[in-house]
Tab-separated table of C-alpha atoms in Angstrom:
chain	number	residue	atom	x	y	z
A	232	MET	CA	0.269	0.221	-0.196
A	233	ASP	CA	1.408	3.132	-1.399
A	234	PHE	CA	1.545	6.135	1.409
A	235	GLY	CA	-1.368	8.115	-0.161
A	236	SER	CA	-3.582	4.750	0.548
A	237	THR	CA	-2.374	4.240	4.084
A	238	PHE	CA	-3.265	7.851	5.145
A	239	PHE	CA	-6.528	7.926	3.524
A	240	TYR	CA	-7.254	4.741	4.973
A	241	LYS	CA	-6.183	5.989	8.543
A	242	TYR	CA	-8.044	9.104	8.034
A	243	ARG	CA	-10.976	7.142	7.044
A	244	ARG	CA	-10.464	5.290	10.542
A	245	PHE	CA	-10.019	8.547	12.483
A	246	ILE	CA	-12.997	9.901	11.236
A	247	LYS	CA	-15.183	7.044	11.769
A	248	ALA	CA	-13.935	6.698	15.396
A	249	LEU	CA	-14.793	10.377	15.740
A	250	LYS	CA	-18.108	10.013	14.610
A	251	ILE	CA	-18.716	7.134	17.381
A	252	TYR	CA	-17.372	9.152	20.062
A	253	LEU	CA	-19.231	12.150	19.503
A	254	ILE	CA	-22.219	9.471	19.364
A	255	LEU	CA	-21.594	7.892	22.623
A	256	ALA	CA	-19.482	11.017	24.460
A	257	GLY	CA	-21.875	13.061	26.845
A	258	PRO	CA	-22.355	11.653	30.574
A	259	GLY	CA	-18.397	12.052	31.151
A	260	ILE	CA	-18.080	15.958	29.755
A	261	ILE	CA	-20.878	17.201	30.956
A	262	VAL	CA	-20.331	15.862	34.564
A	263	MET	CA	-16.664	16.932	34.381
A	264	LEU	CA	-17.381	20.591	33.296
A	265	ALA	CA	-20.745	20.281	35.965
A	266	ASP	CA	-18.361	19.636	38.674
A	267	ASN	CA	-16.947	23.262	38.116
A	268	ASP	CA	-19.906	24.207	39.882
A	269	ALA	CA	-20.549	27.740	41.311
A	270	GLY	CA	-19.057	26.542	44.537
A	271	GLY	CA	-16.282	24.671	42.684
A	272	ILE	CA	-15.599	28.194	40.512
A	273	THR	CA	-15.396	30.141	43.582
A	274	THR	CA	-13.201	27.291	45.269
A	275	TYR	CA	-10.600	28.256	42.441
A	276	ALA	CA	-11.323	32.046	42.355
A	277	VAL	CA	-10.354	32.177	46.067
A	278	THR	CA	-7.754	29.523	45.644
A	279	GLY	CA	-5.999	31.970	43.196
A	280	ALA	CA	-6.726	34.845	44.996
A	281	LYS	CA	-4.583	33.490	48.232
A	282	PHE	CA	-1.922	31.950	47.011
A	283	GLY	CA	-1.467	33.078	42.794
A	284	TYR	CA	-0.399	30.407	41.138
A	285	GLY	CA	1.342	28.059	43.825
A	286	LEU	CA	-1.865	25.668	44.084
A	287	ILE	CA	-1.470	25.050	40.237
A	288	TRP	CA	0.378	21.737	40.391
A	289	PHE	CA	-1.800	20.750	42.795
A	290	LEU	CA	-5.236	21.057	40.603
A	291	LEU	CA	-3.045	18.810	37.776
A	292	LEU	CA	-3.130	15.817	40.769
A	293	LEU	CA	-6.943	15.831	40.833
A	294	LEU	CA	-7.202	14.898	36.900
A	295	PRO	CA	-6.678	10.982	37.575
A	296	VAL	CA	-8.538	11.493	40.543
A	297	ALA	CA	-11.737	12.456	39.387
A	298	TYR	CA	-11.567	10.144	36.270
A	299	ILE	CA	-10.551	6.800	38.541
A	300	VAL	CA	-13.789	7.507	40.365
A	301	GLN	CA	-15.893	8.793	37.187
A	302	GLU	CA	-14.544	6.052	35.272
A	303	MET	CA	-15.992	3.086	37.724
A	304	THR	CA	-19.350	4.322	37.405
A	305	VAL	CA	-19.628	4.056	33.267
A	306	ARG	CA	-18.224	0.770	33.770
A	307	LEU	CA	-20.646	-0.014	36.582
A	308	GLY	CA	-23.899	1.824	34.532
A	309	ALA	CA	-23.274	-0.075	31.477
A	310	VAL	CA	-22.967	-3.451	32.699
A	311	THR	CA	-25.697	-3.218	35.596
A	312	LYS	CA	-27.908	-1.102	33.041
A	313	ARG	CA	-28.818	0.136	36.647
A	314	GLY	CA	-28.417	3.803	38.588
A	315	HIS	CA	-26.373	4.287	41.630
A	316	ALA	CA	-29.178	4.312	44.215
A	317	GLU	CA	-30.493	1.261	42.821
A	318	ALA	CA	-27.290	-0.585	42.633
A	319	ILE	CA	-26.971	0.266	46.279
A	320	PHE	CA	-30.241	-0.744	47.534
A	321	ASP	CA	-29.823	-4.419	45.417
A	322	ALA	CA	-26.130	-5.115	46.618
A	323	PHE	CA	-26.546	-4.002	50.270
A	324	GLY	CA	-30.207	-3.850	51.069
A	325	SER	CA	-32.641	-1.354	52.213
A	326	PHE	CA	-30.807	0.319	55.189
A	327	TRP	CA	-28.130	1.309	53.155
A	328	GLY	CA	-29.988	2.138	50.143
A	329	TRP	CA	-32.516	4.427	52.232
A	330	PHE	CA	-29.671	6.191	54.181
A	331	SER	CA	-28.092	6.909	50.382
A	332	PHE	CA	-30.877	7.929	48.512
A	333	LEU	CA	-32.210	10.096	51.626
A	334	ASP	CA	-29.096	11.914	51.931
A	335	LEU	CA	-28.819	12.091	48.167
A	336	ALA	CA	-31.740	13.769	48.085
A	337	LEU	CA	-31.156	16.366	51.246
A	338	VAL	CA	-27.738	17.257	49.707
A	339	ASN	CA	-28.239	17.668	45.999
A	340	TRP	CA	-31.489	19.740	47.170
A	341	LEU	CA	-28.814	22.062	49.436
A	342	THR	CA	-26.546	21.981	46.395
A	343	LEU	CA	-29.370	23.162	44.243
A	344	ILE	CA	-29.816	26.028	46.175
A	345	THR	CA	-26.093	27.045	46.431
A	346	GLU	CA	-26.003	26.802	42.491
A	347	PHE	CA	-29.152	29.247	42.474
A	348	ILE	CA	-27.095	31.460	45.105
A	349	GLY	CA	-24.361	31.682	42.244
A	350	MET	CA	-26.510	32.150	39.341
A	351	THR	CA	-28.287	34.845	41.006
A	352	ALA	CA	-24.974	36.691	42.218
A	353	ALA	CA	-23.591	36.299	38.930
A	354	LEU	CA	-26.236	38.119	36.819
A	355	SER	CA	-27.113	40.358	39.481
A	356	ILE	CA	-23.674	41.864	38.469
A	357	PHE	CA	-25.982	43.108	35.095
A	358	HIS	CA	-28.309	44.218	37.275
A	359	ILE	CA	-30.773	41.162	36.594
A	360	PRO	CA	-33.270	40.798	39.681
A	361	PRO	CA	-32.658	37.349	41.859
A	362	VAL	CA	-36.342	36.522	40.970
A	363	ILE	CA	-36.186	36.897	37.317
A	364	THR	CA	-32.781	35.018	37.273
A	365	ILE	CA	-34.660	32.202	39.354
A	366	ILE	CA	-37.706	32.106	36.588
A	367	LEU	CA	-36.035	32.273	33.510
A	368	VAL	CA	-33.616	29.285	34.654
A	369	SER	CA	-36.245	27.507	35.960
A	370	ILE	CA	-38.467	27.519	32.544
A	371	ILE	CA	-34.877	26.914	30.719
A	372	MET	CA	-34.292	23.870	32.725
A	373	MET	CA	-37.760	22.647	32.404
A	374	LEU	CA	-37.898	23.225	28.120
A	375	MET	CA	-34.353	21.174	28.354
A	376	VAL	CA	-35.989	18.005	29.757
A	377	LEU	CA	-39.501	18.300	28.535
A	378	GLN	CA	-38.441	17.830	24.637
A	379	GLY	CA	-38.490	14.128	25.449
A	380	ARG	CA	-35.191	12.911	24.467
A	381	TYR	CA	-32.404	12.156	26.289
A	382	TRP	CA	-29.850	13.043	22.860
A	383	THR	CA	-31.397	16.392	22.743
A	384	TRP	CA	-30.826	17.032	26.283
A	385	GLU	CA	-27.508	15.744	26.537
A	386	LYS	CA	-26.455	17.854	23.080
A	387	ILE	CA	-27.737	21.102	24.756
A	388	ALA	CA	-26.069	20.379	28.239
A	389	ILE	CA	-22.451	19.680	25.926
A	390	LEU	CA	-23.256	23.486	24.723
A	391	PHE	CA	-23.783	24.746	27.938
A	392	ALA	CA	-20.896	22.629	29.192
A	393	ALA	CA	-18.763	24.441	26.305
A	394	LEU	CA	-19.509	27.628	27.768
A	395	ASN	CA	-17.481	26.821	30.893
A	396	LEU	CA	-14.492	27.185	29.075
A	397	ILE	CA	-15.037	30.976	28.452
A	398	TYR	CA	-12.348	31.268	31.645
A	399	ILE	CA	-9.806	30.166	28.909
A	400	PRO	CA	-10.335	33.958	26.973
A	401	ALA	CA	-10.692	35.468	30.373
A	402	ALA	CA	-6.909	34.527	30.979
A	403	PHE	CA	-5.344	35.759	28.030
A	404	LEU	CA	-7.502	39.218	28.487
A	405	VAL	CA	-5.517	39.622	32.140
A	406	HIS	CA	-1.860	38.559	30.143
A	407	PRO	CA	-0.054	36.469	32.672
A	408	SER	CA	3.112	35.787	32.433
A	409	VAL	CA	3.442	32.507	30.717
A	410	GLY	CA	6.726	31.592	32.348
A	411	GLU	CA	5.478	32.373	35.649
A	412	VAL	CA	2.409	30.588	35.674
A	413	LEU	CA	4.843	27.695	34.173
A	414	SER	CA	7.821	28.035	36.795
A	415	VAL	CA	5.597	28.899	40.028
A	416	GLY	CA	2.737	26.810	38.614
A	417	LEU	CA	4.255	23.441	37.760
A	418	VAL	CA	6.471	23.006	40.690
A	419	PRO	CA	4.760	21.297	43.357
A	420	HIS	CA	5.500	23.189	46.618
A	421	PHE	CA	3.709	24.362	49.613
A	422	PRO	CA	2.895	28.546	49.073
A	423	GLY	CA	3.676	30.343	52.487
A	424	GLY	CA	4.773	27.084	54.166
A	425	PHE	CA	2.525	24.099	54.969
A	426	ASN	CA	0.058	25.696	57.600
A	427	GLY	CA	-3.944	25.072	58.588
A	428	THR	CA	-5.234	27.841	56.026
A	429	LEU	CA	-3.190	26.097	53.067
A	430	PHE	CA	-4.607	22.629	54.072
A	431	PHE	CA	-7.900	24.158	54.434
A	432	PHE	CA	-7.705	25.206	50.586
A	433	LEU	CA	-6.114	22.008	49.097
A	434	MET	CA	-9.241	20.056	51.338
A	435	ALA	CA	-11.718	22.611	49.569
A	436	ASN	CA	-10.283	21.749	46.275
A	437	ILE	CA	-10.399	18.109	46.354
A	438	GLY	CA	-13.761	18.468	48.232
A	439	THR	CA	-14.784	19.906	45.242
A	440	THR	CA	-13.747	17.554	42.471
A	441	ILE	CA	-15.817	14.842	43.805
A	442	ALA	CA	-19.139	15.443	44.951
A	443	PRO	CA	-21.897	12.695	45.736
A	444	TRP	CA	-24.247	14.152	43.155
A	445	MET	CA	-21.270	13.325	40.363
A	446	ILE	CA	-21.469	9.573	40.665
A	447	PHE	CA	-24.975	9.411	41.109
A	448	PHE	CA	-25.627	11.268	37.910
A	449	GLN	CA	-23.018	9.685	35.676
A	450	GLN	CA	-24.143	6.067	36.635
A	451	SER	CA	-27.730	7.013	35.852
A	452	ALA	CA	-26.738	9.406	32.561
A	453	VAL	CA	-24.917	6.277	31.567
A	454	VAL	CA	-27.982	3.810	31.594
A	455	ASP	CA	-30.596	6.526	30.354
A	456	LYS	CA	-28.245	7.172	27.329
A	457	GLY	CA	-28.452	3.281	26.800
A	458	MET	CA	-24.651	2.656	26.852
A	459	ARG	CA	-23.429	-0.799	26.577
A	460	GLU	CA	-20.494	-3.078	27.668
A	461	LYS	CA	-18.985	-2.626	24.085
A	462	ASP	CA	-19.187	1.267	24.726
A	463	ILE	CA	-17.024	1.079	28.290
A	464	PRO	CA	-14.453	2.270	25.838
A	465	TRP	CA	-15.917	5.228	24.812
A	466	GLY	CA	-17.407	6.118	27.513
A	467	GLN	CA	-13.958	5.805	29.276
A	468	MET	CA	-12.226	8.166	26.749
A	469	ASP	CA	-15.721	10.256	27.348
A	470	THR	CA	-14.627	10.612	31.175
A	471	LEU	CA	-11.125	10.889	30.355
A	472	ILE	CA	-11.280	14.110	28.303
A	473	GLY	CA	-14.217	15.981	30.928
A	474	SER	CA	-11.609	14.991	33.733
A	475	ALA	CA	-9.010	17.009	31.459
A	476	PHE	CA	-11.567	19.543	30.520
A	477	THR	CA	-12.205	20.237	34.235
A	478	VAL	CA	-8.915	20.752	35.613
A	479	ILE	CA	-7.690	22.734	32.550
A	480	VAL	CA	-10.891	25.246	33.683
A	481	ALA	CA	-10.053	25.194	37.086
A	482	ILE	CA	-6.466	26.237	36.396
A	483	PHE	CA	-7.291	28.881	34.030
A	484	VAL	CA	-9.682	30.375	36.641
A	485	VAL	CA	-6.394	30.324	39.324
A	486	VAL	CA	-4.756	32.312	36.588
A	487	VAL	CA	-7.271	34.777	36.140
A	488	THR	CA	-7.474	35.475	39.800
A	489	GLY	CA	-4.010	34.614	40.494
A	490	THR	CA	-2.990	37.430	37.895
A	491	VAL	CA	-5.406	40.277	39.072
A	492	LEU	CA	-6.731	39.469	42.284
A	493	PHE	CA	-3.348	37.642	44.038
A	494	GLY	CA	-3.240	38.796	48.095
A	495	SER	CA	-6.838	40.038	47.703
A	496	GLU	CA	-9.056	38.499	50.739
A	497	ILE	CA	-12.201	37.650	48.211
A	498	GLU	CA	-14.991	35.419	49.283
A	499	SER	CA	-16.876	34.349	46.124
A	500	ALA	CA	-16.433	33.965	42.557
A	501	ALA	CA	-19.384	36.569	42.225
A	502	GLN	CA	-17.396	38.938	44.423
A	503	ALA	CA	-14.072	38.143	42.093
A	504	ALA	CA	-16.170	39.692	38.977
A	505	SER	CA	-17.424	42.529	40.559
A	506	ILE	CA	-13.863	43.734	41.244
A	507	MET	CA	-12.843	42.890	37.633
A	508	MET	CA	-15.575	44.363	36.163
A	509	GLY	CA	-14.032	47.891	37.431
A	510	ILE	CA	-10.641	46.873	35.966
A	511	ASN	CA	-11.675	45.575	32.927
A	512	PRO	CA	-15.457	45.166	32.139
A	513	TRP	CA	-14.949	42.200	29.311
A	514	LEU	CA	-13.232	40.689	32.217
A	515	GLY	CA	-15.625	40.789	34.448
A	516	THR	CA	-18.205	40.019	32.105
A	517	PHE	CA	-16.296	36.700	31.213
A	518	ILE	CA	-16.228	35.803	34.985
A	519	ALA	CA	-19.877	36.593	35.525
A	520	ILE	CA	-21.262	34.633	32.718
A	521	GLY	CA	-18.986	32.061	33.463
A	522	LEU	CA	-20.018	31.583	36.931
A	523	PHE	CA	-23.730	31.674	35.946
A	524	ASP	CA	-22.587	29.199	33.554
A	525	ALA	CA	-21.399	27.115	35.902
A	526	GLY	CA	-24.401	27.346	38.405
A	527	PHE	CA	-27.020	26.312	35.322
A	528	LEU	CA	-24.814	23.279	34.756
A	529	GLY	CA	-24.266	22.289	38.398
A	530	ALA	CA	-27.717	22.612	38.477
A	531	ILE	CA	-29.257	20.668	35.258
A	532	CYS	CA	-27.102	18.021	36.725
A	533	ILE	CA	-27.940	17.656	40.321
A	534	SER	CA	-31.798	18.065	39.734
A	535	LEU	CA	-31.741	15.127	37.183
A	536	ALA	CA	-29.576	13.133	39.924
A	537	SER	CA	-32.103	13.293	42.365
A	538	SER	CA	-35.165	12.823	39.512
A	539	TRP	CA	-33.266	9.943	38.302
A	540	ALA	CA	-32.427	8.605	42.046
A	541	PHE	CA	-36.523	8.699	43.141
A	542	GLY	CA	-37.342	6.965	40.100
A	543	GLU	CA	-34.953	4.291	40.404
A	544	VAL	CA	-36.258	3.629	44.209
A	545	PHE	CA	-39.827	3.779	43.429
A	546	GLY	CA	-39.915	2.263	40.087
A	547	TRP	CA	-41.490	4.700	38.325
A	548	ALA	CA	-40.904	5.404	34.872
A	549	HIS	CA	-37.544	7.709	34.877
A	550	SER	CA	-36.069	8.662	31.330
A	551	LEU	CA	-35.205	11.639	29.401
A	552	ASN	CA	-36.626	9.402	26.508
A	553	LEU	CA	-40.283	9.376	27.907
A	554	LYS	CA	-42.804	12.292	27.765
A	555	ILE	CA	-44.307	14.198	30.698
A	556	ARG	CA	-47.563	11.694	30.788
A	557	GLU	CA	-45.412	8.544	30.548
A	558	ALA	CA	-43.139	9.839	33.213
A	559	PRO	CA	-45.224	11.986	35.401
A	560	TRP	CA	-43.277	11.508	38.601
A	561	PHE	CA	-40.375	11.768	37.416
A	562	TYR	CA	-40.996	15.445	36.012
A	563	ALA	CA	-42.680	16.127	39.063
A	564	CYS	CA	-39.539	15.267	41.164
A	565	TYR	CA	-37.203	17.486	38.903
A	566	LEU	CA	-39.952	20.963	38.931
A	567	PHE	CA	-40.323	20.209	42.828
A	568	ALA	CA	-36.628	20.410	43.299
A	569	LEU	CA	-36.106	23.265	40.965
A	570	VAL	CA	-39.119	25.259	42.724
A	571	THR	CA	-38.364	24.942	46.034
A	572	ALA	CA	-34.628	25.483	45.955
A	573	GLY	CA	-35.665	28.783	43.773
A	574	ILE	CA	-38.090	29.840	46.708
A	575	VAL	CA	-35.666	29.559	49.169
A	576	VAL	CA	-33.099	31.623	47.726
A	577	LEU	CA	-35.513	34.077	47.005
A	578	LEU	CA	-36.953	34.145	50.843
A	579	PRO	CA	-35.943	37.361	52.493
A	580	ASN	CA	-33.741	36.486	55.160
A	581	ALA	CA	-33.061	32.994	54.532
A	582	PRO	CA	-29.920	31.511	56.115
A	583	LEU	CA	-28.100	30.920	52.654
A	584	VAL	CA	-24.149	31.297	53.824
A	585	LEU	CA	-25.523	28.629	56.466
A	586	ILE	CA	-26.855	26.483	53.783
A	587	THR	CA	-23.323	26.492	51.873
A	588	LEU	CA	-21.689	25.687	55.118
A	589	PHE	CA	-23.872	22.740	55.967
A	590	VAL	CA	-24.068	21.509	52.111
A	591	GLN	CA	-20.296	20.647	52.820
A	592	VAL	CA	-20.739	18.634	56.212
A	593	ILE	CA	-24.102	16.889	54.851
A	594	ALA	CA	-21.916	15.957	51.233
A	595	VAL	CA	-19.064	14.479	53.995
A	596	THR	CA	-22.193	11.550	55.382
A	597	LEU	CA	-22.809	10.579	51.794
A	598	LEU	CA	-19.421	10.696	50.001
A	599	PRO	CA	-17.729	7.876	51.315
A	600	ALA	CA	-20.516	5.877	51.628
A	601	ALA	CA	-20.791	6.700	47.655
A	602	LEU	CA	-17.288	5.719	47.266
A	603	VAL	CA	-17.274	2.521	49.378
A	604	PHE	CA	-20.291	1.070	47.775
A	605	LEU	CA	-18.628	1.690	44.386
A	606	ILE	CA	-15.634	0.027	45.007
A	607	LEU	CA	-17.256	-2.927	46.828
A	608	LEU	CA	-19.716	-3.138	43.956
A	609	LEU	CA	-16.633	-2.941	41.318
A	610	ASN	CA	-15.367	-6.034	43.298
A	611	ASN	CA	-18.241	-8.030	42.778
A	612	GLU	CA	-17.540	-10.848	40.012
A	613	GLU	CA	-21.240	-11.977	40.262
A	614	ILE	CA	-22.442	-8.240	39.347
A	615	MET	CA	-19.145	-7.098	37.158
A	616	GLY	CA	-18.596	-10.267	35.720
A	617	LYS	CA	-15.114	-9.576	33.436
A	618	TYR	CA	-15.706	-5.949	33.680
A	619	LYS	CA	-14.916	-6.114	37.994
A	620	ASN	CA	-11.864	-3.949	38.561
A	621	THR	CA	-7.914	-5.343	38.094
A	622	THR	CA	-5.840	-5.403	41.210
A	623	LEU	CA	-4.053	-2.118	39.702
A	624	GLN	CA	-7.377	-0.485	39.626
A	625	ASN	CA	-8.356	-1.754	43.205
A	626	ILE	CA	-4.897	-0.407	44.154
A	627	MET	CA	-5.629	3.294	42.571
A	628	GLY	CA	-9.038	3.256	43.515
A	629	SER	CA	-8.914	2.376	47.176
A	630	ALA	CA	-5.732	4.594	47.893
A	631	ILE	CA	-8.019	7.747	45.986
A	632	VAL	CA	-11.300	6.694	48.188
A	633	ILE	CA	-9.311	6.595	50.940
A	634	GLY	CA	-7.535	10.135	50.590
A	635	ILE	CA	-10.620	11.317	49.515
A	636	ILE	CA	-12.582	10.352	52.704
A	637	ILE	CA	-9.890	10.868	55.503
A	638	LEU	CA	-9.648	14.867	53.485
A	639	SER	CA	-13.488	15.647	52.784
A	640	THR	CA	-13.744	14.356	56.318
A	641	LEU	CA	-11.336	16.934	57.624
A	642	TYR	CA	-12.740	19.392	55.482
A	643	GLY	CA	-16.554	18.884	56.995
A	644	ILE	CA	-15.022	19.448	60.605
A	645	THR	CA	-13.158	22.535	59.851
A	646	THR	CA	-15.992	23.829	58.311
A	647	LEU	CA	-17.878	22.785	61.598
A	648	PHE	CA	-15.124	23.901	63.679
A	649	PRO	CA	-13.341	26.528	61.659
A	650	ASN	CA	-10.638	27.174	64.801
A	651	LEU	CA	-9.414	23.699	64.959
A	652	LEU	CA	-6.686	24.496	62.351
A	653	VAL	CA	-5.807	27.594	63.014
B	286	MET	CA	-69.889	14.867	54.908
B	287	THR	CA	-67.891	17.852	54.661
B	288	ILE	CA	-65.107	19.141	52.535
B	289	GLY	CA	-62.567	18.905	55.642
B	290	THR	CA	-63.327	15.025	55.995
B	291	VAL	CA	-63.437	14.329	52.319
B	292	ALA	CA	-59.458	16.032	52.212
B	293	GLY	CA	-58.645	14.306	55.150
B	294	GLY	CA	-59.725	11.088	53.718
B	295	ARG	CA	-58.111	11.384	50.742
B	296	MET	CA	-54.574	12.574	52.150
B	297	MET	CA	-54.876	9.372	54.757
B	298	MET	CA	-55.283	7.395	51.706
B	299	VAL	CA	-52.635	9.189	49.967
B	300	VAL	CA	-49.942	8.663	52.955
B	301	HIS	CA	-51.125	5.067	53.359
B	302	GLY	CA	-50.312	4.393	49.895
B	303	TRP	CA	-47.200	6.073	50.457
B	304	LEU	CA	-46.362	3.589	53.230
B	305	GLU	CA	-47.264	0.295	51.505
B	306	LYS	CA	-44.770	1.341	48.559
B	307	ILE	CA	-41.712	1.975	51.205
B	308	ARG	CA	-43.176	-1.407	52.881
B	309	ASP	CA	-42.837	-3.291	49.090
B	310	ILE	CA	-39.657	-1.421	48.473
B	311	ASN	CA	-38.260	-2.930	51.856
B	312	ARG	CA	-39.869	-6.096	50.980
B	313	LYS	CA	-37.785	-6.050	47.674
B	314	TYR	CA	-34.434	-5.103	48.718
B	315	ALA	CA	-34.460	-7.026	52.269
B	316	THR	CA	-31.954	-9.453	51.177
B	317	PRO	CA	-28.350	-7.828	49.990
B	318	ARG	CA	-27.357	-8.933	47.172
B	319	ILE	CA	-23.856	-9.012	47.255
B	320	THR	CA	-22.017	-11.851	49.361
B	321	MET	CA	-21.397	-10.516	52.902
B	322	SER	CA	-17.704	-11.925	52.972
B	323	ARG	CA	-15.632	-10.787	56.131
B	324	THR	CA	-13.949	-7.454	54.206
B	325	VAL	CA	-17.624	-6.244	53.123
B	326	LYS	CA	-18.976	-6.699	56.903
B	327	PHE	CA	-15.509	-4.871	58.098
B	328	VAL	CA	-15.801	-2.561	55.413
B	329	LEU	CA	-19.617	-1.834	56.252
B	330	LEU	CA	-19.163	-1.796	60.018
B	331	MET	CA	-16.131	0.898	59.492
B	332	LEU	CA	-19.009	3.107	57.447
B	333	ARG	CA	-21.438	2.825	60.378
B	334	LEU	CA	-18.981	3.914	62.869
B	335	TYR	CA	-17.863	6.622	61.101
B	336	LEU	CA	-21.300	8.266	60.560
B	337	ILE	CA	-21.902	7.688	64.441
B	338	VAL	CA	-19.082	9.647	64.801
B	339	LEU	CA	-20.112	12.104	62.777
B	340	VAL	CA	-23.817	12.247	64.071
B	341	ILE	CA	-22.168	12.949	67.416
B	342	LEU	CA	-20.389	16.103	65.908
B	343	LEU	CA	-23.205	17.349	64.366
B	344	GLY	CA	-25.215	16.981	67.430
B	345	TYR	CA	-22.303	18.421	69.059
B	346	LYS	CA	-21.960	21.367	67.066
B	347	PHE	CA	-25.839	21.880	66.963
B	348	TRP	CA	-26.018	21.745	70.661
B	349	THR	CA	-22.890	24.439	71.233
B	350	MET	CA	-24.874	26.845	69.123
B	351	LEU	CA	-27.683	26.445	70.772
B	352	GLN	CA	-25.614	27.902	74.129
């Protein structure tokens, strides 16, 4: 075969593989970019303002962490054709099933409130009143699910996920010194020495990388998409690309705030956007749009994760491929979560700061259980067959799970008792 | 029969229906499918202890907030 024929053959193979990937891509990219939700963006923004580029190397370490955990949900979903909530009920009985399900419902609802807080704060920079934001967002979110096809929902969600990349052009607007970003950011070190504050930020960044809803969401999305065992490699690639994107976005947020706000005491991404609006309106606009999009992405995934879990546990029809009359309870759960979370945000004197802190603590009660169940399920040959974890996957998975459990627990405890690390 | 009595009756039926559904779920998942090996039992015990400690900490925080 001559060079031209070989090139054409390889080109055709690549195009074919790309087409298959584009059909099967979705859950991994969406869940990973939604991982950079309003809370996540705030964590990265504050990290950049506090430590400059000093913790970029640490964010890079989070790529394999996110991938290894989420990849397991792809295999579990594709093999069992069940969401995580149903899988826990089935494998571990009703006690652990109810515990996980009720904890998930609570933590998801509270997280949804924090996403609404992020979205309203972002749009208030453009003088849009919170009530308008919440009504508009709720309408868009309902329209996204009511069109009756998982595929359509997924592609719209990917468009919103792509908007998460707005932090990349934002970073170019602030003209960071690339040499400094690389020399300071990529060399592992603890800026200012290892102390309580730094440890808190490391824990916060890990805490925002893996959230309980992500495990439930991706597994249910894999099932609703109809992925089968043969699609697992594509799902793995989707998750890997998503993990890379989530870390890239996190790094660019840190670069933006590390360049413009280094040394400033900021408390949220919305505050960062407000300050940047005064420095460069384009920059402030980009950051605010990014924050709104982050909250929106988080909200669409979290509310769906809850609705899927309700459907799985109660045996209701639960698929985005079904019309509202075919799965009324599924859509009712979705609407209920949206409306009640929106109302809480609009309530005058609602304890929103307390809710934001409470989310982290409640998430800590669910995350270890969800991760431990994931590892146990992935090791069960009867359930997983030849797709069960290999020894290497178990070593890496268990090490990561133990690390996440320890750090997220410490994070939760220091949130409860802030003076512990000082 | 008053409207209140009718509404109350319907409410009771709904609650009863939900309780029955929960009992069904408990019956369906009464026996864990996973083999309860020594490792699984140990891990679940650790998880229980972990959750008990967290609940105690949450309770303590709540109590100190009330003080």
